[in-house]
Coordinates of C-alpha atoms and ligand atoms in Angstrom, one line a residue:
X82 CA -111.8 92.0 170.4
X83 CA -108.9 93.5 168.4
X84 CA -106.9 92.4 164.8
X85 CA -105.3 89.0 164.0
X86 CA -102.0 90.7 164.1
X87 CA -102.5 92.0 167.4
X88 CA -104.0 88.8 168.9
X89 CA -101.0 86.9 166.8
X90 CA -98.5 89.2 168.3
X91 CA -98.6 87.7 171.8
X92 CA -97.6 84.1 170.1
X93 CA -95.3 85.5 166.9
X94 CA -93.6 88.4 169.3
X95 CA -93.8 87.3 173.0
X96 CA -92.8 83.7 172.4
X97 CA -90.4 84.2 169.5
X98 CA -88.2 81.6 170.3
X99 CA -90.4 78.8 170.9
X100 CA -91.1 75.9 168.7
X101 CA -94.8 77.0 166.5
X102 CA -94.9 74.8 163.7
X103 CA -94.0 71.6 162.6
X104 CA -95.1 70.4 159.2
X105 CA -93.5 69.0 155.9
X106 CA -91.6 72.1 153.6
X107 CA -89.5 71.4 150.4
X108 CA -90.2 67.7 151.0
X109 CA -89.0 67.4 154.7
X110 CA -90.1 68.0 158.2
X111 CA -89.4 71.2 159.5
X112 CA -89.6 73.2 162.1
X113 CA -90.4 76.8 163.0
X114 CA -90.1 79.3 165.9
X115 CA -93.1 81.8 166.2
X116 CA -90.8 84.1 165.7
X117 CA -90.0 82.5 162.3
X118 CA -93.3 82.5 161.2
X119 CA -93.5 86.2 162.2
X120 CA -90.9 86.6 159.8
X121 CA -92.1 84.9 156.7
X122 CA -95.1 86.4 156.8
X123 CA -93.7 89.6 157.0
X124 CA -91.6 89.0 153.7
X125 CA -94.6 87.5 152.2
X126 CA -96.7 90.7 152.7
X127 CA -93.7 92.7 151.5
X128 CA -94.1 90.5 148.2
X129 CA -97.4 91.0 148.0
X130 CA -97.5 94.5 148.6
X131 CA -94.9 94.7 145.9
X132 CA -97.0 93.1 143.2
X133 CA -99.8 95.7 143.9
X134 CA -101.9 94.3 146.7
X135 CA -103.5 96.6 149.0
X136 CA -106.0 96.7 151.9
X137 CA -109.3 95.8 150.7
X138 CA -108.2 93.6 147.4
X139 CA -109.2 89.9 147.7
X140 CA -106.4 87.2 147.4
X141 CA -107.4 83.8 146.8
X142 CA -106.0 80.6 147.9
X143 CA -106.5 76.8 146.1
X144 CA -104.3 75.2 148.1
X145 CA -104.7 71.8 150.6
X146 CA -103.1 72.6 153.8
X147 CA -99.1 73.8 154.1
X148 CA -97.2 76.0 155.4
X149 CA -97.6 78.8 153.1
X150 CA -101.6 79.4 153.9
X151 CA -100.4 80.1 157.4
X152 CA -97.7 83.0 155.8
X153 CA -100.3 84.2 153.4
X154 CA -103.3 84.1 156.1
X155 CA -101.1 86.1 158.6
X156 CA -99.4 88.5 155.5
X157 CA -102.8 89.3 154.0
X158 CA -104.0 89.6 158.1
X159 CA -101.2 92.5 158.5
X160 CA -102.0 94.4 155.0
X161 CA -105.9 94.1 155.2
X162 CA -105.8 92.4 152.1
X163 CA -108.8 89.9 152.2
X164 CA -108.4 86.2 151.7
X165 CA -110.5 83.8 150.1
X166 CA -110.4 80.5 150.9
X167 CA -111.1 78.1 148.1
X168 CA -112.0 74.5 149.0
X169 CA -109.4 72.5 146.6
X170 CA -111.5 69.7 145.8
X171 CA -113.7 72.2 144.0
X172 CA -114.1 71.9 140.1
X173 CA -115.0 73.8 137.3
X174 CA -118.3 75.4 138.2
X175 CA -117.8 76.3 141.7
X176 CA -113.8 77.8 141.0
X177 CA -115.8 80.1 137.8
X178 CA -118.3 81.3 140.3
X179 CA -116.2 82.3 143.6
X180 CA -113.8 83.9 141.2
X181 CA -116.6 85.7 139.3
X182 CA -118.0 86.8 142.7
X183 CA -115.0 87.4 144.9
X184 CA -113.2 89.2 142.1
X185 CA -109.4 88.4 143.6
X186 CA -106.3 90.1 142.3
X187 CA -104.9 86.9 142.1
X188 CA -105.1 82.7 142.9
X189 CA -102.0 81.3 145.1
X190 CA -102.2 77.6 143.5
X191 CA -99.7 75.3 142.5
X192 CA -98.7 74.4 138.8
X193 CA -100.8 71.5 138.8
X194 CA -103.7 72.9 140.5
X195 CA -103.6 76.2 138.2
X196 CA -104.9 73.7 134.9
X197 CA -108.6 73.8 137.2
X198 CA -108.4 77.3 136.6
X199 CA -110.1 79.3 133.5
X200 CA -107.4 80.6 131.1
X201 CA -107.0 84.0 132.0
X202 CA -106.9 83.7 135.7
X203 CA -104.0 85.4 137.3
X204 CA -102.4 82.3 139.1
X205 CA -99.6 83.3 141.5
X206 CA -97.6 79.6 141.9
X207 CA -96.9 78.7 145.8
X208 CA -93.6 78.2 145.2
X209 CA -92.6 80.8 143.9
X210 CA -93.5 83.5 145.9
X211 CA -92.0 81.4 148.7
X212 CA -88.3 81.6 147.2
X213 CA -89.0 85.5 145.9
X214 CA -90.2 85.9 150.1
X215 CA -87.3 84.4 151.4
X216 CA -85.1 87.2 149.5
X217 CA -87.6 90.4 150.7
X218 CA -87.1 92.8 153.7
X219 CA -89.7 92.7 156.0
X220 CA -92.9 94.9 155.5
X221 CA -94.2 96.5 158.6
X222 CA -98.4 95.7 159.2
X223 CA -100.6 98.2 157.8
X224 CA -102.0 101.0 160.2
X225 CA -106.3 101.3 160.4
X226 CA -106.5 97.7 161.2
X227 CA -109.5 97.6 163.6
X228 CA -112.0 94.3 164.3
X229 CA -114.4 95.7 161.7
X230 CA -111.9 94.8 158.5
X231 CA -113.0 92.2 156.6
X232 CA -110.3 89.4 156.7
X233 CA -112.0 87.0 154.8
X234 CA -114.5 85.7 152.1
X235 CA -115.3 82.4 153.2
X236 CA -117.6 80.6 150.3
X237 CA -120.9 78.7 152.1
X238 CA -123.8 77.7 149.6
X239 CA -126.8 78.8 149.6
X240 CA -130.3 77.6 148.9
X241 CA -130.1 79.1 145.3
X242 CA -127.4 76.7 144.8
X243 CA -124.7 79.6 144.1
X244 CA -122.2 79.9 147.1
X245 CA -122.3 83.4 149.0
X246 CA -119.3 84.8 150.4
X247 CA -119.9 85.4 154.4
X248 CA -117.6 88.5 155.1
X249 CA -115.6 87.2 158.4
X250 CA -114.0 90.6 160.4
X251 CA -111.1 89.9 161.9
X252 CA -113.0 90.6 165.0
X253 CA -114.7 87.1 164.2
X254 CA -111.8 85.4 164.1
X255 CA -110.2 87.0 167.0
X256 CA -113.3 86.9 169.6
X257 CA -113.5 83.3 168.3
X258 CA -110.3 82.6 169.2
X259 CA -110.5 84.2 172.7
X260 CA -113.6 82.5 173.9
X261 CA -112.0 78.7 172.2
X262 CA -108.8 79.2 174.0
X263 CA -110.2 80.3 177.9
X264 CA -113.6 77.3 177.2
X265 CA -111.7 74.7 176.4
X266 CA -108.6 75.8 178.2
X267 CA -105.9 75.7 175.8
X268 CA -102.2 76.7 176.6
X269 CA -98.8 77.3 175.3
X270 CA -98.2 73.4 176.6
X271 CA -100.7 72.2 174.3
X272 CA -99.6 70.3 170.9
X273 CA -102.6 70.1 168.6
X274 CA -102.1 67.9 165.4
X275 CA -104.2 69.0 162.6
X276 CA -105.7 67.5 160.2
X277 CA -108.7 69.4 159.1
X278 CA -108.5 71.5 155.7
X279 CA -107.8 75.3 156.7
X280 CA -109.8 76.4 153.2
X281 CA -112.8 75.9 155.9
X282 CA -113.4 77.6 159.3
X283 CA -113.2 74.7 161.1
X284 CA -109.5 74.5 160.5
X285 CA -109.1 77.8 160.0
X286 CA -110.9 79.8 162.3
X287 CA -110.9 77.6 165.2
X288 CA -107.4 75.6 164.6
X289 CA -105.2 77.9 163.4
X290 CA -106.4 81.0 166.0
X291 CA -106.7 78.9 169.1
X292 CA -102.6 78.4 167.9
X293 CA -102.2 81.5 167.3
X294 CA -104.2 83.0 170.2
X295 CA -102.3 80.4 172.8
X296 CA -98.8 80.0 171.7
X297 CA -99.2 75.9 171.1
X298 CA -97.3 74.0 169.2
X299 CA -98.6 72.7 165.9
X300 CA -98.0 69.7 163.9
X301 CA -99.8 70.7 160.3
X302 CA -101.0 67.8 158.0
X303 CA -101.4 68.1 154.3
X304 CA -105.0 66.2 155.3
X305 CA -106.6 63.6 157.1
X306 CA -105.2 60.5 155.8
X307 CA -106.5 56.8 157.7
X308 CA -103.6 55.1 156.7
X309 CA -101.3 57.3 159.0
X310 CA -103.5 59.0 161.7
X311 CA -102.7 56.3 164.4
X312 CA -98.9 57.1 163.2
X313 CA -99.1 60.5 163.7
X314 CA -100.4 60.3 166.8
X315 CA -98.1 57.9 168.2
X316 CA -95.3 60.0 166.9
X317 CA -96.4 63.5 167.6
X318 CA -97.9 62.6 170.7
X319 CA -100.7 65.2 170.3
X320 CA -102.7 66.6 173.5
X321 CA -105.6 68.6 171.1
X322 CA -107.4 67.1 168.1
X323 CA -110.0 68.7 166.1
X324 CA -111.9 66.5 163.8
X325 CA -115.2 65.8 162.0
X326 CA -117.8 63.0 162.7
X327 CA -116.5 61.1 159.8
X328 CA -112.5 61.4 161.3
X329 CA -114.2 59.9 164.5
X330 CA -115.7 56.9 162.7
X331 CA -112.3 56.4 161.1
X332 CA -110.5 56.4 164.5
X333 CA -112.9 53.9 165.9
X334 CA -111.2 51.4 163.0
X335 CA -108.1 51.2 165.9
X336 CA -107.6 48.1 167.7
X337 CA -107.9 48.7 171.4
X338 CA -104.4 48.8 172.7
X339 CA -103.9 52.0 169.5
X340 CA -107.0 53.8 171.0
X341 CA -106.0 53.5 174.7
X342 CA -103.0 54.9 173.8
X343 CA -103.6 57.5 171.6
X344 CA -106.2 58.2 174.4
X345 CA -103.7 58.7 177.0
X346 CA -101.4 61.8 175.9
X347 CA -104.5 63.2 174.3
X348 CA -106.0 65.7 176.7
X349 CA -109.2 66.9 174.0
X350 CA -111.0 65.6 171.5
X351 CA -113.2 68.1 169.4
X352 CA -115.9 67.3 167.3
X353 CA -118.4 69.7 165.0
X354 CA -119.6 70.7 161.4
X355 CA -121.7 67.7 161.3
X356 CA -124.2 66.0 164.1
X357 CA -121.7 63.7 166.1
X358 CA -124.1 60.2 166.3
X359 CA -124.4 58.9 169.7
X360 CA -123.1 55.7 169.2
X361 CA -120.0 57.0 168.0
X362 CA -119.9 59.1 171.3
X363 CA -120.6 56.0 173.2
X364 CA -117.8 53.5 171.2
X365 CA -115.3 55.9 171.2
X366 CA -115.5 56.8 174.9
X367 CA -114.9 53.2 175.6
X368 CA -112.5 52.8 173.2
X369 CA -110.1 55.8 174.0
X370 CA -111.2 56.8 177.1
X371 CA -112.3 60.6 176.2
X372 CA -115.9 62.1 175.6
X373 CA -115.7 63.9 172.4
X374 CA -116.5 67.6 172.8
X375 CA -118.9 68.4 170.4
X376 CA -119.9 71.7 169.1
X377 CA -121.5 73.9 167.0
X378 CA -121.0 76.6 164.2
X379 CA -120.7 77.7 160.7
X380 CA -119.2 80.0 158.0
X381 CA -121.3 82.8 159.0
X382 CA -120.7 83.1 163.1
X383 CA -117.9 80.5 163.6
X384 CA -118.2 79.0 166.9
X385 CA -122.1 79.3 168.2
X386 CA -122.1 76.6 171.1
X387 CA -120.2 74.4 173.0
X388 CA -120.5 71.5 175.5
X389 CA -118.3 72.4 178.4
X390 CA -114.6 71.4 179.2
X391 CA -116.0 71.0 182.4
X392 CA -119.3 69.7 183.3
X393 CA -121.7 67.3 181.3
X394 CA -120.5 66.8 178.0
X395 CA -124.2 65.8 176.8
X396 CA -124.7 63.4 174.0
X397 CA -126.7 64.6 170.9
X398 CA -126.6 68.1 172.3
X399 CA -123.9 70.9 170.8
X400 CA -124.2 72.6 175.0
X401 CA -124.8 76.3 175.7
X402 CA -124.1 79.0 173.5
X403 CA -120.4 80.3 174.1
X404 CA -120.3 83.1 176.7
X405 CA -119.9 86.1 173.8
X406 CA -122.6 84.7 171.8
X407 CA -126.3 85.7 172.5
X408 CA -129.0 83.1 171.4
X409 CA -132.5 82.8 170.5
X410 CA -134.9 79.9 169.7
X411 CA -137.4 81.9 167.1
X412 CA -140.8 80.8 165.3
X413 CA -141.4 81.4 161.6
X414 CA -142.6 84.9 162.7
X415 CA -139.6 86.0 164.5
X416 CA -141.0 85.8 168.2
X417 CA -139.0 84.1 170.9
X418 CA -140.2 80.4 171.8
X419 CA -140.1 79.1 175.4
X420 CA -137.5 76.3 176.9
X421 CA -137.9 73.1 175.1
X422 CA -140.0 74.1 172.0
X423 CA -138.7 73.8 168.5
X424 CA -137.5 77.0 166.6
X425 CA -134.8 78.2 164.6
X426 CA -131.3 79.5 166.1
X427 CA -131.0 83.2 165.7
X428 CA -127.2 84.2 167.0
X429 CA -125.8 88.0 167.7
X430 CA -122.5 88.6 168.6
X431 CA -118.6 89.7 168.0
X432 CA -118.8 85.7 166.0
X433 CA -121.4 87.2 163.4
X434 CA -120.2 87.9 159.7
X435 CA -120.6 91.5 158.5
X436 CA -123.1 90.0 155.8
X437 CA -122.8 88.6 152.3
X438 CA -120.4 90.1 149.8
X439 CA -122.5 92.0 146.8
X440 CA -125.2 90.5 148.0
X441 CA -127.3 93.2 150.1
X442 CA -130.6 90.9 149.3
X443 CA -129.4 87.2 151.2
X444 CA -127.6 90.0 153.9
X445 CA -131.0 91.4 154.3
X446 CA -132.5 88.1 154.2
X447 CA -130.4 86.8 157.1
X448 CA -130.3 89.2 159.0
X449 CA -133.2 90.7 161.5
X450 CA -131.8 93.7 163.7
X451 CA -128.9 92.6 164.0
X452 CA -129.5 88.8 164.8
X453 CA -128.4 85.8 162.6
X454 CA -131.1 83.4 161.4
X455 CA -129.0 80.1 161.4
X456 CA -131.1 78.3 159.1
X457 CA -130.7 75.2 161.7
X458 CA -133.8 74.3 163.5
X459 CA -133.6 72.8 167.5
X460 CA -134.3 73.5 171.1
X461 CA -133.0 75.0 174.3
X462 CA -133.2 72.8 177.3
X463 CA -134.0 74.9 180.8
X464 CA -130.3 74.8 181.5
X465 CA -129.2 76.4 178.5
X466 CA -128.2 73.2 176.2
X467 CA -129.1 73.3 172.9
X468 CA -129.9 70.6 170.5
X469 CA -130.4 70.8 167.0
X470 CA -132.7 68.7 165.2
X471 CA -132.3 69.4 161.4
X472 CA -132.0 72.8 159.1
X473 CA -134.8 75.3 157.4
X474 CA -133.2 74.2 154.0
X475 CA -132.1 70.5 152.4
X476 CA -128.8 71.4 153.1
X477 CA -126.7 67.7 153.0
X478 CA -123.3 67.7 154.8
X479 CA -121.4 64.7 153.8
X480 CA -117.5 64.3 156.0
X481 CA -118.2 67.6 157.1
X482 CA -118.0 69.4 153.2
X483 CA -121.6 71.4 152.7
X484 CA -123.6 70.5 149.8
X485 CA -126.8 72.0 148.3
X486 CA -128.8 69.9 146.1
X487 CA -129.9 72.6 144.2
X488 CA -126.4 72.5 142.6
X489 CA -126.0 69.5 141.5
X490 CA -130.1 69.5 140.6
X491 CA -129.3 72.1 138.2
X492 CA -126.0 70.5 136.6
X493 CA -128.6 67.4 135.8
X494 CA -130.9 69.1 134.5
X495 CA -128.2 70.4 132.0
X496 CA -127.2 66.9 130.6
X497 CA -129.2 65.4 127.6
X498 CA -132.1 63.2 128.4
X499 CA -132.6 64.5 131.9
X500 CA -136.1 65.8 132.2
X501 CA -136.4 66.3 136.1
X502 CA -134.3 65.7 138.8
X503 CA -134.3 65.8 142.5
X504 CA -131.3 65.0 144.9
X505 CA -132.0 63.8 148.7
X506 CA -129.2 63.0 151.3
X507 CA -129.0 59.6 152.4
X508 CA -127.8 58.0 155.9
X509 CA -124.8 57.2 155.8
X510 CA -122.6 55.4 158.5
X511 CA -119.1 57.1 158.0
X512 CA -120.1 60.3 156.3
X513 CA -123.1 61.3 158.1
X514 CA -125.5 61.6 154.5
X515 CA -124.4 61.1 150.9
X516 CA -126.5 62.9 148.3
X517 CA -128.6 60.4 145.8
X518 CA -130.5 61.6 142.7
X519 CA -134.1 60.7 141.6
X520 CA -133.9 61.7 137.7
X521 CA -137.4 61.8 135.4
X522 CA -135.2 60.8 131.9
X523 CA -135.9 60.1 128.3
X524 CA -134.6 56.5 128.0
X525 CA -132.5 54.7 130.2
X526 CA -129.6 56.7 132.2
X527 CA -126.1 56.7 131.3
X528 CA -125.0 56.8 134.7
X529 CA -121.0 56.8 133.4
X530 CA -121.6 60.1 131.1
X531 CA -123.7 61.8 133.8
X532 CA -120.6 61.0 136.6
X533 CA -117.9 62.2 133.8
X534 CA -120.1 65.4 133.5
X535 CA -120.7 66.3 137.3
X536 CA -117.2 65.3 138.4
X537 CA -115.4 67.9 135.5
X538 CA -117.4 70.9 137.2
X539 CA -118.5 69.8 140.9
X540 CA -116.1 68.3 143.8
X541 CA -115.9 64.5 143.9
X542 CA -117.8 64.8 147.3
X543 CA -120.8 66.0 145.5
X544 CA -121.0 62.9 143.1
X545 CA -124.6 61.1 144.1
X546 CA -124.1 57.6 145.7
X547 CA -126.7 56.6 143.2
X548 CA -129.0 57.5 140.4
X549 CA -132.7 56.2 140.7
X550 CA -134.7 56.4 137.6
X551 CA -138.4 57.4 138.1
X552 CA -141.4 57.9 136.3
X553 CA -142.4 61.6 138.0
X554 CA -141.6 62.9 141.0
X555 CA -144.0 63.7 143.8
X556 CA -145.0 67.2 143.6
X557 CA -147.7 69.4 145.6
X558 CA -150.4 71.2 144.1
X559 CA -148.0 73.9 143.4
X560 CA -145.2 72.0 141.7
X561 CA -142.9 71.7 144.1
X562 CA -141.0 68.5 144.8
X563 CA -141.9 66.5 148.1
X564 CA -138.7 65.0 148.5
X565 CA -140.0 62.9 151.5
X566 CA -142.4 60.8 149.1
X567 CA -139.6 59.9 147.1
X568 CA -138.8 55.9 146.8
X569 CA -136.4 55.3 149.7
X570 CA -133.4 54.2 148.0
X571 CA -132.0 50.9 149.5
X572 CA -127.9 51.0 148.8
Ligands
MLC115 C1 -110.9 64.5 151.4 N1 -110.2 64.7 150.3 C2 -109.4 65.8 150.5 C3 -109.6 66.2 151.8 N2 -110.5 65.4 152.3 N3 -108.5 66.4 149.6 C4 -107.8 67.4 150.1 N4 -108.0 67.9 151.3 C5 -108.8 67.3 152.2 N5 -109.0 67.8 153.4 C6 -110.5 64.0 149.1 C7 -109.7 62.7 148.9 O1 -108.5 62.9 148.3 C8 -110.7 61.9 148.0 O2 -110.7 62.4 146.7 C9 -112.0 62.2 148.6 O3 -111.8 63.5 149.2 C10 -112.5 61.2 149.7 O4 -111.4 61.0 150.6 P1 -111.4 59.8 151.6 O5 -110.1 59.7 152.3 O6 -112.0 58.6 151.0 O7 -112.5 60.3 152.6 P2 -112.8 59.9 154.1 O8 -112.0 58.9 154.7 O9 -114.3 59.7 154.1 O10 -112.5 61.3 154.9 C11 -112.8 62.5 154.4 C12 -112.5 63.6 155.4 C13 -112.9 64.8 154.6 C14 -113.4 63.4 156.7 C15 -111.1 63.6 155.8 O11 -114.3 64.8 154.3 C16 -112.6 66.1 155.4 O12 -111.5 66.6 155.5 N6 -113.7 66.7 156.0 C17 -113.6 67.9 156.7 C18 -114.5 68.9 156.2 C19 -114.4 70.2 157.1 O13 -113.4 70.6 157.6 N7 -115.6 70.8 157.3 C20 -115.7 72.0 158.1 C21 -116.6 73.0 157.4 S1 -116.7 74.5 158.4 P3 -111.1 61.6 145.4 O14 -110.9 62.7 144.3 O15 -110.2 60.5 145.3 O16 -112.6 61.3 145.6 C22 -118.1 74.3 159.3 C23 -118.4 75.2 160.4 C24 -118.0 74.6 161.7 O17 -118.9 73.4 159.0 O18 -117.0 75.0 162.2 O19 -118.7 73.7 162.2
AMP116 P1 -120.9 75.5 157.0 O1 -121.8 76.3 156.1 O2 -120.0 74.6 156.3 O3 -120.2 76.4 157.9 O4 -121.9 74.5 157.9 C1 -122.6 75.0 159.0 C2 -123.6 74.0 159.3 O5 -123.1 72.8 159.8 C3 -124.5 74.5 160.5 O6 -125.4 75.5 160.1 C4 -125.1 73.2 161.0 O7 -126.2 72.9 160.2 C5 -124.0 72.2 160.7 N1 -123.3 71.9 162.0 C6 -122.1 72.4 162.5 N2 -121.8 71.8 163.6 C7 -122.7 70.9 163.9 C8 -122.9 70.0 164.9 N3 -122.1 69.8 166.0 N4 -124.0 69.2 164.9 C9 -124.9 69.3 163.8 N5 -124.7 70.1 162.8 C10 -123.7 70.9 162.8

């Protein structure tokens, strides 16, 4: 374990000259030597440092994925300045409460994106500090830097329906890193195309440090677009993908002479944030030749488990627990369960967050000496394979984005005419689960003024598939809401 700088140095300093980076800048394809990224996030920090950022303060980033969150991750990385990530399709409500929480100096947006922001918000545009970096010396990283400094505030909600900020070390990130580059073998030859947004650990913590870590070569994407995956693949020629179960469902819309190809320079196919369903396992192994690796983690711990590069790459199961993590199967009480019976994950290890910014009661709540409680129920085979079976809360994850539907419960129960509502995730075959609400109203339901409402303070991805008028809903003895009884809602 050691800083991002220092695990970045053996990419940014011992391969200098070789080829990092490949993404669009100033409206064309670049190019970038390690030793040029080294560089600009050097000048960045220098900029920073110059407009009064110092270890400790929080920067925040609104941003989909360019260049520039690589320079501001690794500048912020070498001042101890602590970044937080904020998922760009967020709106209103969840932009007032990370910035209420998180309390950042400042928000690195872009014009456009600054009019989500509340007046008042110090907005640094993109752009700008680019040009004003590309004039600054280089500023040398910051002495005191040890695994224990926070290096991020990554946003993850929580069962109150207001997001918590996991404190990631750069420790996480870096013993992440590690273990993801020697499991799944990763090397300086490697090319990994991605596509995944690096405001979430997925991207971030695993894509960007297993680059970092091994001295690849990266092709960034502004997102994962259908339309121009198979292109991108047939142009970069890409030997590492990292995806969600939803990406995989999209791939599987290839004809069969795309897939065999794409399956042919690919050497590893990554899949986790969401269960991967079997069948999409099964189609896509005979489609592109490849068994997807799935895995398992989450804002709090990054990666927790992972099927094996080699060895059986099990379907419906997430595999063992990465070598640095220690896991436990635990009943409601705390006490360790036996192979095969159903429990909840509890995780220790270098991955583990330091806790919840501000919030000493969810830390203490989460945490037991030292150990994780996931949240996410399943079982350990005898041979160390997990498999997880569902979660202690109603969590819904729809194409991999998190969503609690105590949020968007609440939001409805704001709007006029809205006497009770209750929101469920729903199967669904590309996403995973969409959310759908059951609403107790006065009068009908203006389903056009309650979408214009939720989509002005709540990401689009958060929007219910459908709203379902009932006369009550199904409540125990004690009022709360049996969301199982509800009316199963059809499409
Ligand atoms: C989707 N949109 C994005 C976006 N993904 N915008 C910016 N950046 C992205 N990455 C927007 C689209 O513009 C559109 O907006 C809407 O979302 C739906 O897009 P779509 O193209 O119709 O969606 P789809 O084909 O279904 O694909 C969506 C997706 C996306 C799979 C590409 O859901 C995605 O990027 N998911 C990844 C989520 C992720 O990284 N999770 C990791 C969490 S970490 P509009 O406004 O037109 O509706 C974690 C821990 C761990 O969970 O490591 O396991
Ligand atoms: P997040 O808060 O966005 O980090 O989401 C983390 C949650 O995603 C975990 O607690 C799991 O419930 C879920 N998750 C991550 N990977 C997988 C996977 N491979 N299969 C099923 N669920 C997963």
């Amino acid at each position: 374990m050691t800083s991002i700088p220092t695990l970045a140095a053996a990419s940014l300093r011992d391969r200098a000259t070789a080829v990092a980076l490949e993404c669009d800048h100033r409206g064309e394809s670049h190019q970038f030597t390690f030793g040029e990224i080294d560089a600009r996030s050097d000048r960045l920090a220098h900029v920073l440092a110059a407009r009064g950022l110092v270890a400790g303060d929080r920067l925040a980033f609104y941003l989909a994925n360019r260049l520039e969150i690589v320079d501001l991750w690794l500048a912020c990385a070498k001042l101890g300045v602590i970044v937080v990530p904020i998922n760009v399709l967020y709106r209103d409500r969840e932009i007032r409460h990370i910035l209420g929480d998180a309390e950042p100096k400042a928000v690195v947006t872009t014009a456009e994106q600054a009019a989500e922001f509340p007046a008042g918000t110090t907005c640094w545009m993109v752009d700008a500090l680019d040009t004003e970096a590309d004039a600054a010396p280089r500023a040398a990283t910051v002495d005191g830097l040890s695994e224990a400094t926070p290096a991020a505030l990554v946003y993850t909600s929580g069962t109150t329906g207001l997001a918590k900020g996991a404190i990631l070390t750069h420790g996480n990130f870096t013993s992440n890193a590690e273990a993801l580059v020697r499991e799944w073998r990763i090397t300086a030859t490697d090319r990994y195309l991605a596509v995944l947004p690096l405001f979430h650990v997925h991207g971030l913590g695993n894509g960007v440090h297993a680059w970092l870590a091994s001295g690849c070569h990266m092709r960034l994407r502004e997102r994962f677009d259908r339309a121009t995956i198979v292109g991108e693949f047939d142009a970069y020629q890409p030997t590492l993908f990292f995806g969600v179960p939803t990406i995989y469902h999209r791939l599987l819309e290839c004809d069969g002479d795309t897939a065999r190809r794409i399956g042919q320079h690919t050497r590893l196919f990554v899949s986790g944030s969401a269960p991967l369903p079997a069948q999409v396992l099964e189609t896509f192994h005979a489609a592109f030749g490849h068994v997807i690796l799935e895995r398992y983690g989450m804002t709090e711990t990054l990666m927790n488990c992972s099927n094996p590069y080699a060895g059986e790459r099990r379907a419906g199961s997430v595999g063992p627990a990465l070598p640095h993590v220690q896991l436990r199967v635990r009943d409601e009480q705390g006490a360790d369960l036996t192979d095969d019976a159903l429990g909840e994950l509890w995780v220790r290890g270098p991955n583990v967050c330091a806790g919840y910014w501000k919030r000493p009661d969810a830390t203490a709540a989460a945490f037991v000496d030292g150990w994780f409680r996931t949240g996410d129920i399943g079982v350990r085979a005898a041979d160390g394979y997990v498999t997880l079976h569902g979660r202690r809360s109603d969590l819904i994850i729809s194409g991999g984005f998190n969503i609690y539907p105590r949020e968007i419960e609440e939001l409805l129960l704001e709007q006029p005419g809205v006497r009770e509502a209750s929101v469920v995730g729903v199967a669904d075959a590309a996403r995973g689960e969409v959310p759908v609400a059951y609403l107790v109203t006065d009068g009908p339901v203006d389903e056009a003024r309650l979408r214009a409402a939720l989509a002005s303070q709540l990401a689009s991805f958060k929007s219910p598939r459908a709203f379902v008028r009932v006369d009550a809903l199904p409540r125990t003895a004690l009022g709360k809401v049996q969301k199982h009884l509800l009316p199963k809602w059809e499409g």
